[in-house]
Structure formats: structure tokens, C-alpha cells
Short mmCIF file of C-alpha atoms and ligand atoms in Angstrom, two decimals:
data_model
loop_
_atom_site.label_atom_id
_atom_site.label_comp_id
_atom_site.label_asym_id
_atom_site.label_seq_id
_atom_site.Cartn_x
_atom_site.Cartn_y
_atom_site.Cartn_z
CA UNK A 1 26.44 25.11 -3.87
CA UNK A 2 29.10 22.40 -3.76
CA UNK A 3 30.33 21.22 -7.17
CA UNK A 4 31.48 17.65 -6.84
CA UNK A 5 34.22 16.58 -9.22
CA UNK A 6 34.90 12.98 -10.17
CA UNK A 7 38.26 11.42 -9.42
CA UNK A 8 39.77 9.58 -12.38
CA UNK A 9 43.38 8.49 -12.85
CA UNK A 10 44.58 10.54 -9.90
CA UNK A 11 43.00 13.77 -11.22
CA UNK A 12 39.95 15.75 -10.16
CA UNK A 13 37.61 15.87 -13.14
CA UNK A 14 35.41 18.97 -13.16
CA UNK A 15 32.38 19.52 -15.37
CA UNK A 16 33.40 20.42 -18.90
CA UNK A 17 30.33 20.35 -21.09
CA UNK A 18 28.93 17.11 -19.64
CA UNK A 19 25.40 17.03 -18.28
CA UNK A 20 25.12 18.42 -14.73
CA UNK A 21 22.77 16.85 -12.16
CA UNK A 22 21.46 18.39 -8.97
CA UNK A 23 21.58 16.71 -5.56
CA UNK A 24 18.85 17.77 -3.14
CA UNK A 25 18.42 17.73 0.61
CA UNK A 26 15.33 15.55 1.24
CA UNK A 27 14.57 17.41 4.48
CA UNK A 28 14.20 20.77 2.74
CA UNK A 29 13.89 20.02 -0.96
CA UNK A 30 16.78 22.47 -1.54
CA UNK A 31 19.62 21.83 -3.95
CA UNK A 32 22.73 20.84 -2.02
CA UNK A 33 25.31 20.08 -4.67
CA UNK A 34 25.85 19.31 -8.32
CA UNK A 35 27.48 16.31 -9.93
CA UNK A 36 28.58 15.27 -13.39
CA UNK A 37 26.69 12.66 -15.38
CA UNK A 38 29.82 10.77 -16.47
CA UNK A 39 30.32 10.06 -20.16
CA UNK A 40 31.23 6.68 -21.61
CA UNK A 41 34.69 8.04 -22.47
CA UNK A 42 35.25 9.06 -18.83
CA UNK A 43 34.21 5.62 -17.59
CA UNK A 44 36.51 3.98 -20.14
CA UNK A 45 39.35 6.21 -18.99
CA UNK A 46 38.73 5.16 -15.36
CA UNK A 47 38.85 1.47 -16.30
CA UNK A 48 42.01 2.01 -18.35
CA UNK A 49 43.66 3.84 -15.42
CA UNK A 50 42.56 1.12 -12.98
CA UNK A 51 44.06 -1.58 -15.19
CA UNK A 52 47.33 0.27 -15.53
CA UNK A 53 47.48 0.92 -11.75
CA UNK A 54 46.56 -2.64 -10.87
CA UNK A 55 49.25 -4.11 -13.13
CA UNK A 56 51.90 -1.61 -12.02
CA UNK A 57 55.03 -2.59 -10.13
CA UNK A 58 54.30 0.30 -7.74
CA UNK A 59 51.04 -1.27 -6.54
CA UNK A 60 52.47 -4.79 -6.50
CA UNK A 61 55.19 -3.57 -4.15
CA UNK A 62 52.72 -2.26 -1.55
CA UNK A 63 52.76 -4.91 1.15
CA UNK A 64 49.58 -6.39 2.58
CA UNK A 65 50.25 -4.92 6.01
CA UNK A 66 50.82 -1.49 4.45
CA UNK A 67 47.41 -1.67 2.76
CA UNK A 68 46.02 -2.58 6.18
CA UNK A 69 47.73 0.36 7.85
CA UNK A 70 46.30 2.68 5.24
CA UNK A 71 42.77 1.43 5.86
CA UNK A 72 43.17 1.79 9.61
CA UNK A 73 44.44 5.34 9.07
CA UNK A 74 41.29 6.00 7.02
CA UNK A 75 39.20 4.76 9.96
CA UNK A 76 41.05 7.15 12.24
CA UNK A 77 40.46 10.03 9.85
CA UNK A 78 36.75 9.24 9.59
CA UNK A 79 36.44 9.29 13.39
CA UNK A 80 38.28 12.60 13.58
CA UNK A 81 35.80 14.08 11.13
CA UNK A 82 32.78 12.14 12.37
CA UNK A 83 30.63 15.15 13.16
CA UNK A 84 31.32 16.85 9.83
CA UNK A 85 30.67 13.64 7.86
CA UNK A 86 27.52 12.89 9.89
CA UNK A 87 26.14 16.24 8.84
CA UNK A 88 26.96 15.51 5.19
CA UNK A 89 25.14 12.17 5.37
CA UNK A 90 22.23 13.70 7.25
CA UNK A 91 21.77 16.43 4.61
CA UNK A 92 22.30 14.10 1.67
CA UNK A 93 20.01 11.24 2.75
CA UNK A 94 17.70 13.09 5.16
CA UNK A 95 18.36 10.68 8.00
CA UNK A 96 18.31 11.86 11.63
CA UNK A 97 21.73 12.92 12.91
CA UNK A 98 21.97 10.10 15.45
CA UNK A 99 21.50 7.56 12.66
CA UNK A 100 23.98 9.39 10.43
CA UNK A 101 26.51 9.30 13.29
CA UNK A 102 26.00 5.54 13.63
CA UNK A 103 26.63 5.16 9.88
CA UNK A 104 29.88 7.12 10.09
CA UNK A 105 31.07 4.99 12.99
CA UNK A 106 30.12 1.82 11.07
CA UNK A 107 32.16 3.05 8.09
CA UNK A 108 35.17 3.58 10.37
CA UNK A 109 34.65 0.07 11.75
CA UNK A 110 34.67 -1.43 8.23
CA UNK A 111 38.00 0.24 7.46
CA UNK A 112 39.38 -0.89 10.80
CA UNK A 113 38.10 -4.46 10.40
CA UNK A 114 39.37 -4.98 6.85
CA UNK A 115 42.55 -3.02 7.64
CA UNK A 116 43.28 -5.52 10.38
CA UNK A 117 42.48 -8.41 8.04
CA UNK A 118 44.69 -7.27 5.14
CA UNK A 119 47.76 -9.30 6.15
CA UNK A 120 45.81 -12.28 7.48
CA UNK A 121 44.19 -13.42 4.24
CA UNK A 122 45.90 -16.74 3.81
CA UNK A 123 45.88 -19.49 1.24
CA UNK A 124 46.56 -23.14 1.93
CA UNK A 125 48.84 -26.08 1.21
CA UNK A 126 47.45 -29.44 0.19
CA UNK A 127 49.31 -32.76 0.69
CA UNK A 128 49.67 -34.56 -2.66
CA UNK A 129 52.81 -36.69 -2.65
CA UNK A 130 56.47 -36.57 -1.79
CA UNK A 131 58.32 -34.23 -4.13
CA UNK A 132 55.29 -32.07 -4.87
CA UNK A 133 54.50 -28.92 -2.90
CA UNK A 134 50.96 -27.80 -3.59
CA UNK A 135 50.06 -24.24 -2.64
CA UNK A 136 46.71 -22.49 -2.95
CA UNK A 137 47.34 -18.76 -3.32
CA UNK A 138 44.74 -15.99 -3.04
CA UNK A 139 45.31 -13.20 -5.52
CA UNK A 140 43.33 -9.97 -5.99
CA UNK A 141 40.73 -10.19 -8.77
CA UNK A 142 41.86 -6.92 -10.40
CA UNK A 143 39.40 -4.11 -11.07
CA UNK A 144 36.41 -4.08 -8.74
CA UNK A 145 33.35 -1.93 -9.46
CA UNK A 146 31.21 -0.78 -6.54
CA UNK A 147 27.72 0.50 -7.33
CA UNK A 148 26.42 2.15 -4.20
CA UNK A 149 22.76 2.95 -3.44
CA UNK A 150 21.46 6.07 -1.71
CA UNK A 151 20.10 4.71 1.58
CA UNK A 152 23.41 4.06 3.41
CA UNK A 153 26.02 5.68 1.12
CA UNK A 154 29.00 5.80 3.46
CA UNK A 155 28.41 2.40 5.06
CA UNK A 156 27.82 0.57 1.79
CA UNK A 157 30.80 2.26 0.11
CA UNK A 158 33.04 1.45 3.08
CA UNK A 159 32.07 -2.19 3.48
CA UNK A 160 33.01 -3.30 -0.01
CA UNK A 161 35.77 -0.78 -0.81
CA UNK A 162 37.69 -1.58 2.39
CA UNK A 163 37.53 -5.31 1.64
CA UNK A 164 38.62 -4.78 -1.97
CA UNK A 165 41.58 -2.57 -1.09
CA UNK A 166 42.60 -4.90 1.75
CA UNK A 167 42.95 -7.66 -0.85
CA UNK A 168 44.92 -5.49 -3.28
CA UNK A 169 42.43 -4.53 -5.99
CA UNK A 170 41.90 -1.30 -7.94
CA UNK A 171 38.46 0.05 -7.07
CA UNK A 172 36.01 2.18 -9.02
CA UNK A 173 33.10 3.54 -6.97
CA UNK A 174 29.93 4.80 -8.62
CA UNK A 175 28.00 6.69 -5.97
CA UNK A 176 24.23 7.06 -6.20
CA UNK A 177 23.11 10.15 -8.10
CA UNK A 178 21.16 11.33 -5.04
CA UNK A 179 23.89 10.89 -2.42
CA UNK A 180 27.50 11.51 -3.50
CA UNK A 181 28.71 13.66 -0.57
CA UNK A 182 30.37 11.22 1.83
CA UNK A 183 31.87 9.13 -0.99
CA UNK A 184 33.42 12.35 -2.26
CA UNK A 185 34.77 13.11 1.24
CA UNK A 186 36.29 9.63 1.34
CA UNK A 187 37.78 10.17 -2.13
CA UNK A 188 39.43 13.38 -0.93
CA UNK A 189 41.19 11.40 1.77
CA UNK A 190 42.31 8.58 -0.52
CA UNK A 191 43.38 10.96 -3.32
CA UNK A 192 47.00 11.40 -2.26
CA UNK A 193 47.42 8.15 -0.32
CA UNK A 194 47.19 5.59 -3.12
CA UNK A 195 48.88 5.24 -6.51
CA UNK A 196 46.74 6.97 -9.16
CA UNK A 197 44.06 4.68 -10.55
CA UNK A 198 43.70 2.51 -7.42
CA UNK A 199 40.78 4.50 -6.02
CA UNK A 200 38.43 6.31 -8.41
CA UNK A 201 35.03 7.93 -7.99
CA UNK A 202 32.54 8.21 -10.82
CA UNK A 203 29.23 10.07 -10.56
CA UNK A 204 26.06 10.13 -12.61
CA UNK A 205 22.73 8.52 -13.30
CA UNK A 206 22.68 4.80 -12.72
CA UNK A 207 20.73 4.09 -15.88
CA UNK A 208 23.33 5.98 -18.00
CA UNK A 209 26.65 5.45 -16.26
CA UNK A 210 25.89 2.06 -14.70
CA UNK A 211 25.86 0.12 -18.00
CA UNK A 212 29.15 1.75 -19.15
CA UNK A 213 30.74 0.19 -16.09
CA UNK A 214 28.91 -3.11 -15.77
CA UNK A 215 29.28 -4.01 -19.45
CA UNK A 216 32.93 -3.02 -19.64
CA UNK A 217 35.00 -6.03 -20.77
CA UNK A 218 38.02 -5.17 -18.63
CA UNK A 219 36.49 -5.16 -15.13
CA UNK A 220 36.77 -8.18 -12.85
CA UNK A 221 34.04 -7.94 -10.22
CA UNK A 222 30.88 -5.95 -9.51
CA UNK A 223 29.40 -5.31 -6.08
CA UNK A 224 25.90 -3.91 -6.41
CA UNK A 225 23.27 -2.96 -3.85
CA UNK A 226 19.88 -1.84 -5.11
CA UNK A 227 16.58 -3.08 -6.52
CA UNK A 228 15.88 -6.52 -7.98
CA UNK A 229 15.27 -5.32 -11.59
CA UNK A 230 18.49 -3.27 -11.63
CA UNK A 231 20.37 -6.15 -10.00
CA UNK A 232 19.17 -8.44 -12.79
CA UNK A 233 20.31 -5.90 -15.42
CA UNK A 234 23.72 -5.67 -13.72
CA UNK A 235 24.04 -9.44 -13.66
CA UNK A 236 23.08 -9.75 -17.34
CA UNK A 237 25.67 -7.14 -18.33
CA UNK A 238 28.30 -8.90 -16.24
CA UNK A 239 27.40 -12.26 -17.75
CA UNK A 240 28.41 -11.03 -21.21
CA UNK A 241 31.99 -10.84 -19.97
CA UNK A 242 31.75 -13.68 -17.41
CA UNK A 243 32.36 -11.24 -14.58
CA UNK A 244 31.29 -12.32 -11.07
CA UNK A 245 28.79 -10.26 -9.11
CA UNK A 246 27.88 -9.76 -5.49
CA UNK A 247 24.29 -8.55 -5.33
CA UNK A 248 22.34 -7.28 -2.34
CA UNK A 249 18.79 -6.62 -3.45
CA UNK A 250 16.67 -5.85 -0.43
CA UNK A 251 13.81 -7.70 1.12
CA UNK A 252 10.48 -7.91 2.88
CA UNK A 253 11.89 -9.14 6.14
CA UNK A 254 9.62 -10.54 8.86
CA UNK A 255 9.70 -9.98 12.60
CA UNK A 256 8.03 -13.11 14.01
CA UNK A 257 6.61 -12.43 17.46
CA UNK A 258 5.38 -15.33 19.60
CA UNK A 259 3.02 -14.79 22.53
CA UNK A 260 5.68 -15.91 25.02
CA UNK A 261 8.17 -13.20 23.94
CA UNK A 262 9.16 -10.27 26.10
CA UNK A 263 6.59 -7.94 24.62
CA UNK A 264 8.44 -4.79 25.55
CA UNK A 265 11.65 -6.00 23.92
CA UNK A 266 9.85 -7.29 20.83
CA UNK A 267 7.88 -4.08 20.40
CA UNK A 268 10.99 -1.91 20.55
CA UNK A 269 12.69 -4.25 18.05
CA UNK A 270 9.73 -4.22 15.65
CA UNK A 271 9.43 -0.43 15.85
CA UNK A 272 13.14 0.35 15.29
CA UNK A 273 13.39 -2.21 12.48
CA UNK A 274 10.83 -0.37 10.35
CA UNK A 275 11.39 3.30 11.16
CA UNK A 276 15.19 3.35 10.89
CA UNK A 277 16.12 5.56 7.95
CA UNK A 278 12.36 6.00 7.34
CA UNK A 279 12.10 2.34 6.36
CA UNK A 280 14.57 2.83 3.49
CA UNK A 281 16.71 -0.05 4.66
CA UNK A 282 17.33 -3.28 2.77
CA UNK A 283 16.95 -5.25 5.99
CA UNK A 284 13.93 -3.26 7.28
CA UNK A 285 11.53 -5.38 9.32
CA UNK A 286 8.69 -4.66 6.91
CA UNK A 287 6.36 -7.46 8.02
CA UNK A 288 5.17 -8.16 11.55
CA UNK A 289 4.03 -11.78 11.95
CA UNK A 290 2.25 -11.89 15.30
CA UNK A 291 0.75 -14.85 17.15
CA UNK A 292 -3.02 -14.42 17.13
CA UNK A 293 -3.51 -14.51 20.92
CA UNK A 294 -0.97 -11.72 21.48
CA UNK A 295 -2.16 -9.55 18.62
CA UNK A 296 -4.76 -7.27 20.16
CA UNK A 297 -2.69 -5.85 22.99
CA UNK A 298 0.56 -5.84 21.00
CA UNK A 299 -0.95 -3.87 18.12
CA UNK A 300 -2.76 -1.46 20.44
CA UNK A 301 0.53 -0.57 22.15
CA UNK A 302 2.46 -0.49 18.88
CA UNK A 303 -0.03 1.96 17.38
CA UNK A 304 0.50 4.24 20.40
CA UNK A 305 4.26 4.06 19.87
CA UNK A 306 3.93 4.83 16.16
CA UNK A 307 1.74 7.83 16.96
CA UNK A 308 4.29 9.14 19.46
CA UNK A 309 7.13 9.15 16.90
CA UNK A 310 8.54 12.50 15.89
CA UNK A 311 8.99 13.16 12.18
CA UNK A 312 11.02 16.03 10.78
CA UNK A 313 14.26 17.18 9.20
CA UNK A 314 17.34 15.05 9.74
CA UNK A 315 19.22 17.86 11.43
CA UNK A 316 16.53 18.17 14.13
CA UNK A 317 17.49 14.60 15.07
CA UNK A 318 13.90 13.41 15.40
CA UNK A 319 12.81 9.74 15.34
CA UNK A 320 12.24 9.71 11.60
CA UNK A 321 13.37 11.87 8.68
CA UNK A 322 11.87 12.29 5.21
CA UNK A 323 11.92 9.90 2.26
CA UNK A 324 14.79 10.37 -0.15
CA UNK A 325 13.25 12.17 -3.10
CA UNK A 326 10.17 13.13 -5.06
CA UNK A 327 10.11 9.77 -6.85
CA UNK A 328 10.06 7.66 -3.67
CA UNK A 329 7.61 10.11 -2.06
CA UNK A 330 5.10 10.02 -4.94
CA UNK A 331 5.34 6.25 -5.27
CA UNK A 332 4.80 5.56 -1.57
CA UNK A 333 2.13 8.21 -1.01
CA UNK A 334 0.09 6.81 -3.93
CA UNK A 335 0.43 3.32 -2.54
CA UNK A 336 -0.69 4.50 0.92
CA UNK A 337 -3.68 6.31 -0.53
CA UNK A 338 -4.77 3.05 -2.17
CA UNK A 339 -4.16 1.14 1.11
CA UNK A 340 -6.32 3.71 2.92
CA UNK A 341 -9.11 3.37 0.35
CA UNK A 342 -8.95 -0.40 0.78
CA UNK A 343 -9.26 -0.06 4.57
CA UNK A 344 -5.86 -1.46 5.55
CA UNK A 345 -4.40 1.56 7.36
CA UNK A 346 -4.70 1.36 11.15
CA UNK A 347 -2.38 4.29 11.84
CA UNK A 348 -0.55 6.80 9.65
CA UNK A 349 -1.02 6.54 5.90
CA UNK A 350 -0.76 10.22 5.04
CA UNK A 351 1.87 12.64 3.81
CA UNK A 352 3.05 15.23 6.32
CA UNK A 353 3.81 18.93 6.00
CA UNK A 354 6.41 20.14 8.47
CA UNK A 355 6.36 23.89 9.17
CA UNK A 356 9.46 25.51 7.75
CA UNK A 357 10.25 22.39 5.69
CA UNK A 358 7.27 22.37 3.34
CA UNK A 359 9.30 21.01 0.43
CA UNK A 360 10.63 18.00 2.36
CA UNK A 361 9.36 14.48 1.57
CA UNK A 362 7.62 13.52 4.82
CA UNK A 363 5.11 10.75 5.42
CA UNK A 364 3.57 9.30 8.55
CA UNK A 365 4.86 6.06 10.04
CA UNK A 366 2.18 3.60 9.00
CA UNK A 367 0.77 0.24 10.04
CA UNK A 368 -1.35 -1.86 7.68
CA UNK A 369 -3.58 -4.67 8.90
CA UNK A 370 -6.03 -7.04 7.23
CA UNK A 371 -3.84 -7.48 4.16
CA UNK A 372 -3.86 -10.91 2.53
CA UNK A 373 -0.45 -12.63 2.67
CA UNK A 374 -0.35 -12.70 -1.14
CA UNK A 375 -1.20 -9.02 -1.56
CA UNK A 376 1.52 -6.78 -3.01
CA UNK A 377 1.60 -4.88 0.31
CA UNK A 378 2.70 -8.10 2.02
CA UNK A 379 4.97 -9.25 -0.80
CA UNK A 380 6.80 -6.31 -2.35
CA UNK A 381 9.42 -4.00 -0.93
CA UNK A 382 7.82 -0.62 -0.16
CA UNK A 383 11.01 1.03 1.13
CA UNK A 384 9.25 3.38 3.49
CA UNK A 385 8.08 3.41 7.13
CA UNK A 386 5.21 1.02 6.43
CA UNK A 387 4.67 -2.09 8.53
CA UNK A 388 2.37 -4.84 7.25
CA UNK A 389 0.80 -7.03 9.95
CA UNK A 390 0.02 -10.72 9.39
CA UNK A 391 -1.25 -13.19 11.97
CA UNK A 392 -0.47 -16.84 12.72
CA UNK A 393 -1.68 -19.45 15.18
CA UNK A 394 0.91 -22.24 14.83
CA UNK A 395 4.69 -22.36 14.51
CA UNK A 396 4.41 -23.98 11.07
CA UNK A 397 2.08 -21.24 9.89
CA UNK A 398 4.58 -18.61 11.09
CA UNK A 399 7.37 -20.30 9.13
CA UNK A 400 5.24 -20.60 5.98
CA UNK A 401 4.34 -16.91 6.18
CA UNK A 402 7.94 -15.89 6.86
CA UNK A 403 9.06 -17.78 3.75
CA UNK A 404 6.15 -16.68 1.56
CA UNK A 405 7.88 -13.85 -0.34
CA UNK A 406 10.49 -13.84 -3.11
CA UNK A 407 12.96 -12.32 -0.64
CA UNK A 408 15.09 -13.79 2.13
CA UNK A 409 17.45 -11.21 3.58
CA UNK A 410 16.83 -11.02 7.32
CA UNK A 411 14.34 -12.35 9.88
CA UNK A 412 13.70 -11.59 13.55
CA UNK A 413 12.34 -14.25 15.92
CA UNK A 414 10.98 -13.18 19.30
CA UNK A 415 10.32 -15.95 21.84
CA UNK A 416 11.58 -16.97 25.25
CA UNK A 417 11.21 -20.63 24.35
CA UNK A 418 14.52 -22.11 23.24
CA UNK A 419 12.92 -24.83 21.10
CA UNK A 420 10.67 -22.38 19.28
CA UNK A 421 13.49 -19.90 18.65
CA UNK A 422 15.98 -22.50 17.39
CA UNK A 423 13.42 -24.39 15.32
CA UNK A 424 12.12 -21.26 13.58
CA UNK A 425 15.67 -19.95 13.00
CA UNK A 426 16.55 -23.24 11.33
CA UNK A 427 13.51 -23.18 9.02
CA UNK A 428 13.46 -19.53 7.95
CA UNK A 429 15.01 -18.91 4.54
CA UNK A 430 17.03 -15.77 5.23
CA UNK A 431 20.69 -14.85 5.19
CA UNK A 432 20.58 -13.54 8.75
CA UNK A 433 18.26 -14.55 11.57
CA UNK A 434 18.16 -12.53 14.77
CA UNK A 435 16.69 -14.07 17.89
CA UNK A 436 15.35 -11.62 20.48
CA UNK A 437 17.13 -8.76 18.77
CA UNK A 438 17.16 -7.24 15.30
CA UNK A 439 20.43 -6.17 13.73
CA UNK A 440 23.00 -7.14 16.36
CA UNK A 441 24.37 -3.61 16.61
CA UNK A 442 25.31 -3.34 12.93
CA UNK A 443 27.14 -6.63 12.63
CA UNK A 444 30.29 -5.51 10.77
CA UNK A 445 31.81 -8.97 11.36
CA UNK A 446 28.76 -11.06 10.37
CA UNK A 447 28.19 -12.42 6.85
CA UNK A 448 25.31 -10.50 5.28
CA UNK A 449 23.39 -11.32 2.13
CA UNK A 450 20.25 -12.90 0.87
CA UNK A 451 18.45 -16.11 0.06
CA UNK A 452 16.28 -16.09 -3.06
CA UNK A 453 15.86 -12.72 -4.81
CA UNK A 454 17.54 -10.86 -1.95
CA UNK A 455 20.80 -11.45 -3.70
CA UNK A 456 23.91 -13.43 -4.44
CA UNK A 457 26.96 -13.73 -2.25
CA UNK A 458 27.78 -12.27 1.12
CA UNK A 459 29.18 -8.97 2.28
CA UNK A 460 30.56 -7.97 5.68
CA UNK A 461 32.74 -10.16 7.85
CA UNK A 462 35.80 -12.11 6.90
CA UNK A 463 33.95 -14.11 4.26
CA UNK A 464 33.46 -11.01 2.05
CA UNK A 465 37.20 -10.89 1.38
CA UNK A 466 36.67 -13.91 -0.86
CA UNK A 467 34.64 -11.72 -3.26
CA UNK A 468 37.78 -9.79 -4.05
CA UNK A 469 40.27 -12.61 -4.38
CA UNK A 470 40.72 -15.41 -6.86
CA UNK A 471 42.32 -18.69 -6.13
CA UNK A 472 45.42 -19.96 -7.86
CA UNK A 473 46.80 -23.44 -7.32
CA UNK A 474 50.57 -23.75 -7.74
CA UNK A 475 52.08 -27.25 -7.76
CA UNK A 476 55.87 -27.34 -7.44
CA UNK A 477 57.78 -30.50 -8.33
CA UNK A 478 61.14 -30.89 -6.58
CA UNK A 479 63.73 -33.62 -6.44
CA UNK A 480 66.55 -34.52 -4.00
CA UNK A 481 69.45 -32.20 -4.85
CA UNK A 482 72.61 -33.73 -6.13
CA UNK A 483 75.26 -32.19 -3.86
CA UNK A 484 78.31 -33.90 -5.39
O1 TXE B 1 16.99 1.54 -7.28
P1 TXE B 1 18.06 1.06 -8.35
P2 TXE B 1 16.30 2.97 -7.09
C1 TXE B 1 15.06 -0.63 -3.91
C2 TXE B 1 13.94 0.00 -3.10
C3 TXE B 1 13.63 1.24 -3.89
C4 TXE B 1 13.83 0.75 -5.31
C5 TXE B 1 14.08 1.83 -6.33
O2 TXE B 1 12.84 -0.86 -3.11
O3 TXE B 1 12.33 1.70 -3.68
O4 TXE B 1 14.96 -0.09 -5.22
O5 TXE B 1 15.23 2.61 -5.97
C6 TXE B 1 22.32 2.45 -9.72
N1 TXE B 1 23.30 -0.28 -13.98
N2 TXE B 1 16.37 -0.34 -3.36
O6 TXE B 1 15.60 3.35 -8.34
O7 TXE B 1 17.63 1.37 -9.73
C7 TXE B 1 21.75 3.77 -9.23
O8 TXE B 1 22.63 4.80 -9.59
C8 TXE B 1 24.06 -0.06 -12.90
C9 TXE B 1 16.87 -1.29 -2.40
O9 TXE B 1 17.28 3.92 -6.55
O10 TXE B 1 18.33 -0.36 -8.05
C10 TXE B 1 21.65 3.60 -7.75
O11 TXE B 1 22.78 4.12 -7.14
N3 TXE B 1 23.66 0.70 -11.84
C11 TXE B 1 18.20 -1.03 -1.97
C12 TXE B 1 21.61 2.10 -7.49
O12 TXE B 1 21.93 1.49 -8.74
C13 TXE B 1 22.44 1.24 -11.89
C14 TXE B 1 18.84 0.25 -2.11
C15 TXE B 1 20.27 1.60 -7.05
O13 TXE B 1 19.33 1.95 -8.02
C16 TXE B 1 21.60 1.03 -13.00
C17 TXE B 1 18.25 1.10 -3.11
C18 TXE B 1 22.06 0.23 -14.06
N4 TXE B 1 21.32 -0.04 -15.15
C19 TXE B 1 17.04 0.80 -3.68
N5 TXE B 1 20.43 1.68 -12.76
C20 TXE B 1 18.78 -1.96 -0.96
N6 TXE B 1 18.96 -3.23 -1.31
O14 TXE B 1 19.12 -1.53 0.12
C21 TXE B 1 20.56 2.27 -11.55
N7 TXE B 1 21.77 2.01 -11.01
#
């Protein structure tokens, strides 16, 4: 069994009396690795080392383009080891290998993208008056904390860490207790490439270790992806020290299908949007809003497609893997049992036992129909392969339904009519709207984040670099030189 050390102040920190936690493979239920539940003293030491590294002359002397080259080299390394890292992600999260491979490639793309951006992050000059040069300079914020969830560990680590290093910060990553493997692999690569204290990896339970980090008075930014309640706790802790946060808190995203859409295209989009990573995706298309007159045939075909999906261990590279752990599995299977009792399940709804993988956390891809728009099943994030169907007859009704939850992360609009597509896109309250597609092939370059309780701030794209910089205005008075 792999024993995963932490990486603090340029040293590998192995377990020495601290509590040990087990990491399991969701496909088999077997223990894969063990991690340390970091102590408060270890977290404090990481913050102290980050501060010392950030303020050091050594780090200050690393040029922007050199930081960029390092990140691009990381991308190259990730691609060289893509198959090995895909397997790590597949075993850690349970996701099918093809999806794990896509995550590894996306991580490489983040390093490449932000590596290329590192020496192109420019400030501004502002005209004031003769004799006054006014410059707006972008400086790194300092110590950035990255709290990573378990659904897309490598991608979510890469997207914020690459942007933070590109802008010259000292980063501390806290991987999710269930999925530390690829973050550890990334740490191994960074270990001898950066001054000690610039890249550190902390492990442990979020509820224990998280507050040590988020409430620390000497950090300068927190990037968090996770649930709404934990996001609120993170924000409250940060508020005590007036530390800014970037929060990505999931959603209940709608796919809005009009009767004039290409049904084949829409159906494929709706299906992929909810079964990817077994529905454990912040931007999962968890609600299907379908125009009444198209409903019967659309749903009949969709049910057939759901029933044809293969479910099994990630390494078998089926359509859908297991849920992450016992907790998610018990929560979602109980919720499905209730939905079945209430008569909402039109396909799926049960747990699955896969021969040879009896301890894996498998459930059937599920469609729910007949649910009231205000019901919890249509309002709350389930975080599993469960699609809730709602029906509309007018464009306005579709928009009202789309906007009827507390979330606003992503929306899909499917229509061949230009007016309908543009109008709905303009009225939907979501950070990203996809028309006749869902996800735009990963969208490394596109700002990503939520309206309403889906979060604060934006990740991905050029705009995310602003999370990791602060603005300084320097006004320089000068006078005509006296040359005599
Ligand atoms: O989330 P938490 P959980 C949603 C999804 C899921 C639910 C519960 O609906 O069913 O959350 O999952 C760390 N201070 N999402 O319990 O608690 C923890 O280590 C600082 C949506 O895993 O939000 C973990 O790595 N950090 C989502 C991460 O936060 C803390 C991704 C998320 O944990 C902490 C994951 C604390 N007090 C879950 N407590 C998305 N937006 O994609 C925990 N953590």
C-alpha cells in the first residue's frame, strides 16, 4: 500500500504519530493508500515556509518567463506520464479510464496555458498630467491556499495552481482526503524544481485540516471547490482575516431542449452531461427541461440510451464508474429509494452489484419524472447519475424553470432557432451557457464560475490570473532636469 507523505518546506513529511487515514478505490472498495491527517503545527509550518519562500530574494529573482517555462515543462512531463497518471486518477476516483485520460490532458493544458501567460500579465499606465507617470502594477498576492475536491483532483489542482505559480505566488495545496494520488505525483515533479516553500502539499480531513489553513492569519487567498455549506464556512474563516476567496460550489444545471433542436445532438449532450464521472461533476446537467410537445419521444429514446449504458470499474473503461465512497453511495441510494417509493423513477433507481467488484459503490443511471419544480430532487445537488425531468410549453416558462434554483453554474440550450437560442442565453442566470453543445471540450480558456450560490469569482481562462494578483498604483512625479 502506498504511503503518501506531505511536502512541507522542501521536505517529505512522513507519518510520525499523527493520525493515519486510508484512501480507497471506489471500484473495488479496497484500500489503495494511506495519508496523514495533518496537525495544526504542520499547517503552521507550511504557512511559515511559504511566507519565507515568497519573501525571499531567490524567488523574487525568478523571472516571469522562467516561471512560464517551468509550467510548460510540467505540462510536458504530465503528457509523458499520461497513462500512468490516468491509472492513478482512475483508481483514486473510480472514473472510467477514458475520462481519466481526458482529465490528465486537461491538466497538461492548464500548465501549458498559464505557462504561456506567465510573462504576458501586464499592468497599465494612466494619463494624469505632465510630469506625473502613473503606472498600475500587478503583483502576486503572496500565499495562495488551494482546497481541492475529490471529483476532478488533477484538473482542479492544475487549474488554480498553474495560475498562481504563473503570477509568482507560493502555493499550498490541500488535496481531498479521498483522492490525493495525482496531487502527490505532481508534488514529486515540483519538489526539486522550485525553491523550498513555493509548492507544498498538505493532506488530511477537510473538517480538521481545512480550518487550520482557512483561518490562518498569514495566508492571502483561498481557492475552494466543494459544497455550499463548506464554501460558506471557508468564506467565514477567510473573512476574519479579510482574505479574498474564489469559490466554486456546484450546481443543478439545466439542459433546455426545444422541440426544434436536433434531437440526436441534444440527446447525446443531455446523456453525457449527467453520466460523466457518474454525475459527480459540479457542472453536471442534472435537470432536463424539455418542451412538452417533444417530451414523449425524447424521453422514450433517452430511457433506451440510459438502459444501454455500461456500469463497472473504472479500469474496465465502461460508460460509467462507481460513486466515490460509502458516504455518497448511502446518501444517494437512500434518496433514490425514496424517489422510487414516491413514483418518480422512470428508469434506474437501484444500487448495482458488479461480479468481482462487490464492494464497489455502483448505482444505476437514473431518470426521474413527475417531480414538482420546487421539490428537493429538482432543487438540490444530488451529485450522482440522476437526471430530473421538468416540462415547459413557452420560452418564458423554460427561462423561469432554468432560473428556479439557488444555483447558476452552467446551462445548455438546444434549439436551431437563432432568436430562441440567443434570447434564452441572455436570460439564463448562469456563469456559462452552451448553445447546441455542453462543455465546449473542457474550455480551459473560458471563464468558469457561478451566479448565485454556485460561487464567487471565476476560474479558468486569462481572467483567473487576476485572482492571484493584486494591483498597485505607482505615481511618479518628475521634473525637467537641470543640465547646467
Ligand atoms: O464536500 P465538502 P463533500 C458537493 C456535492 C457532494 C457534497 C458533499 O454535492 O455531494 O458536496 O461532498 C474540504 N474547511 N461537492 O463532503 O465538504 C474537503 O477536504 C476547508 C461539489 O466532499 O465541500 C474536500 O476536499 N476545507 C463539488 C473539499 O473541501 C474543507 C465537489 C470538499 O468537501 C472543510 C465536491 C472545511 N471546514 C463536493 N471541510 C463541486 N463543486 O464540484 C471539508 N473541506
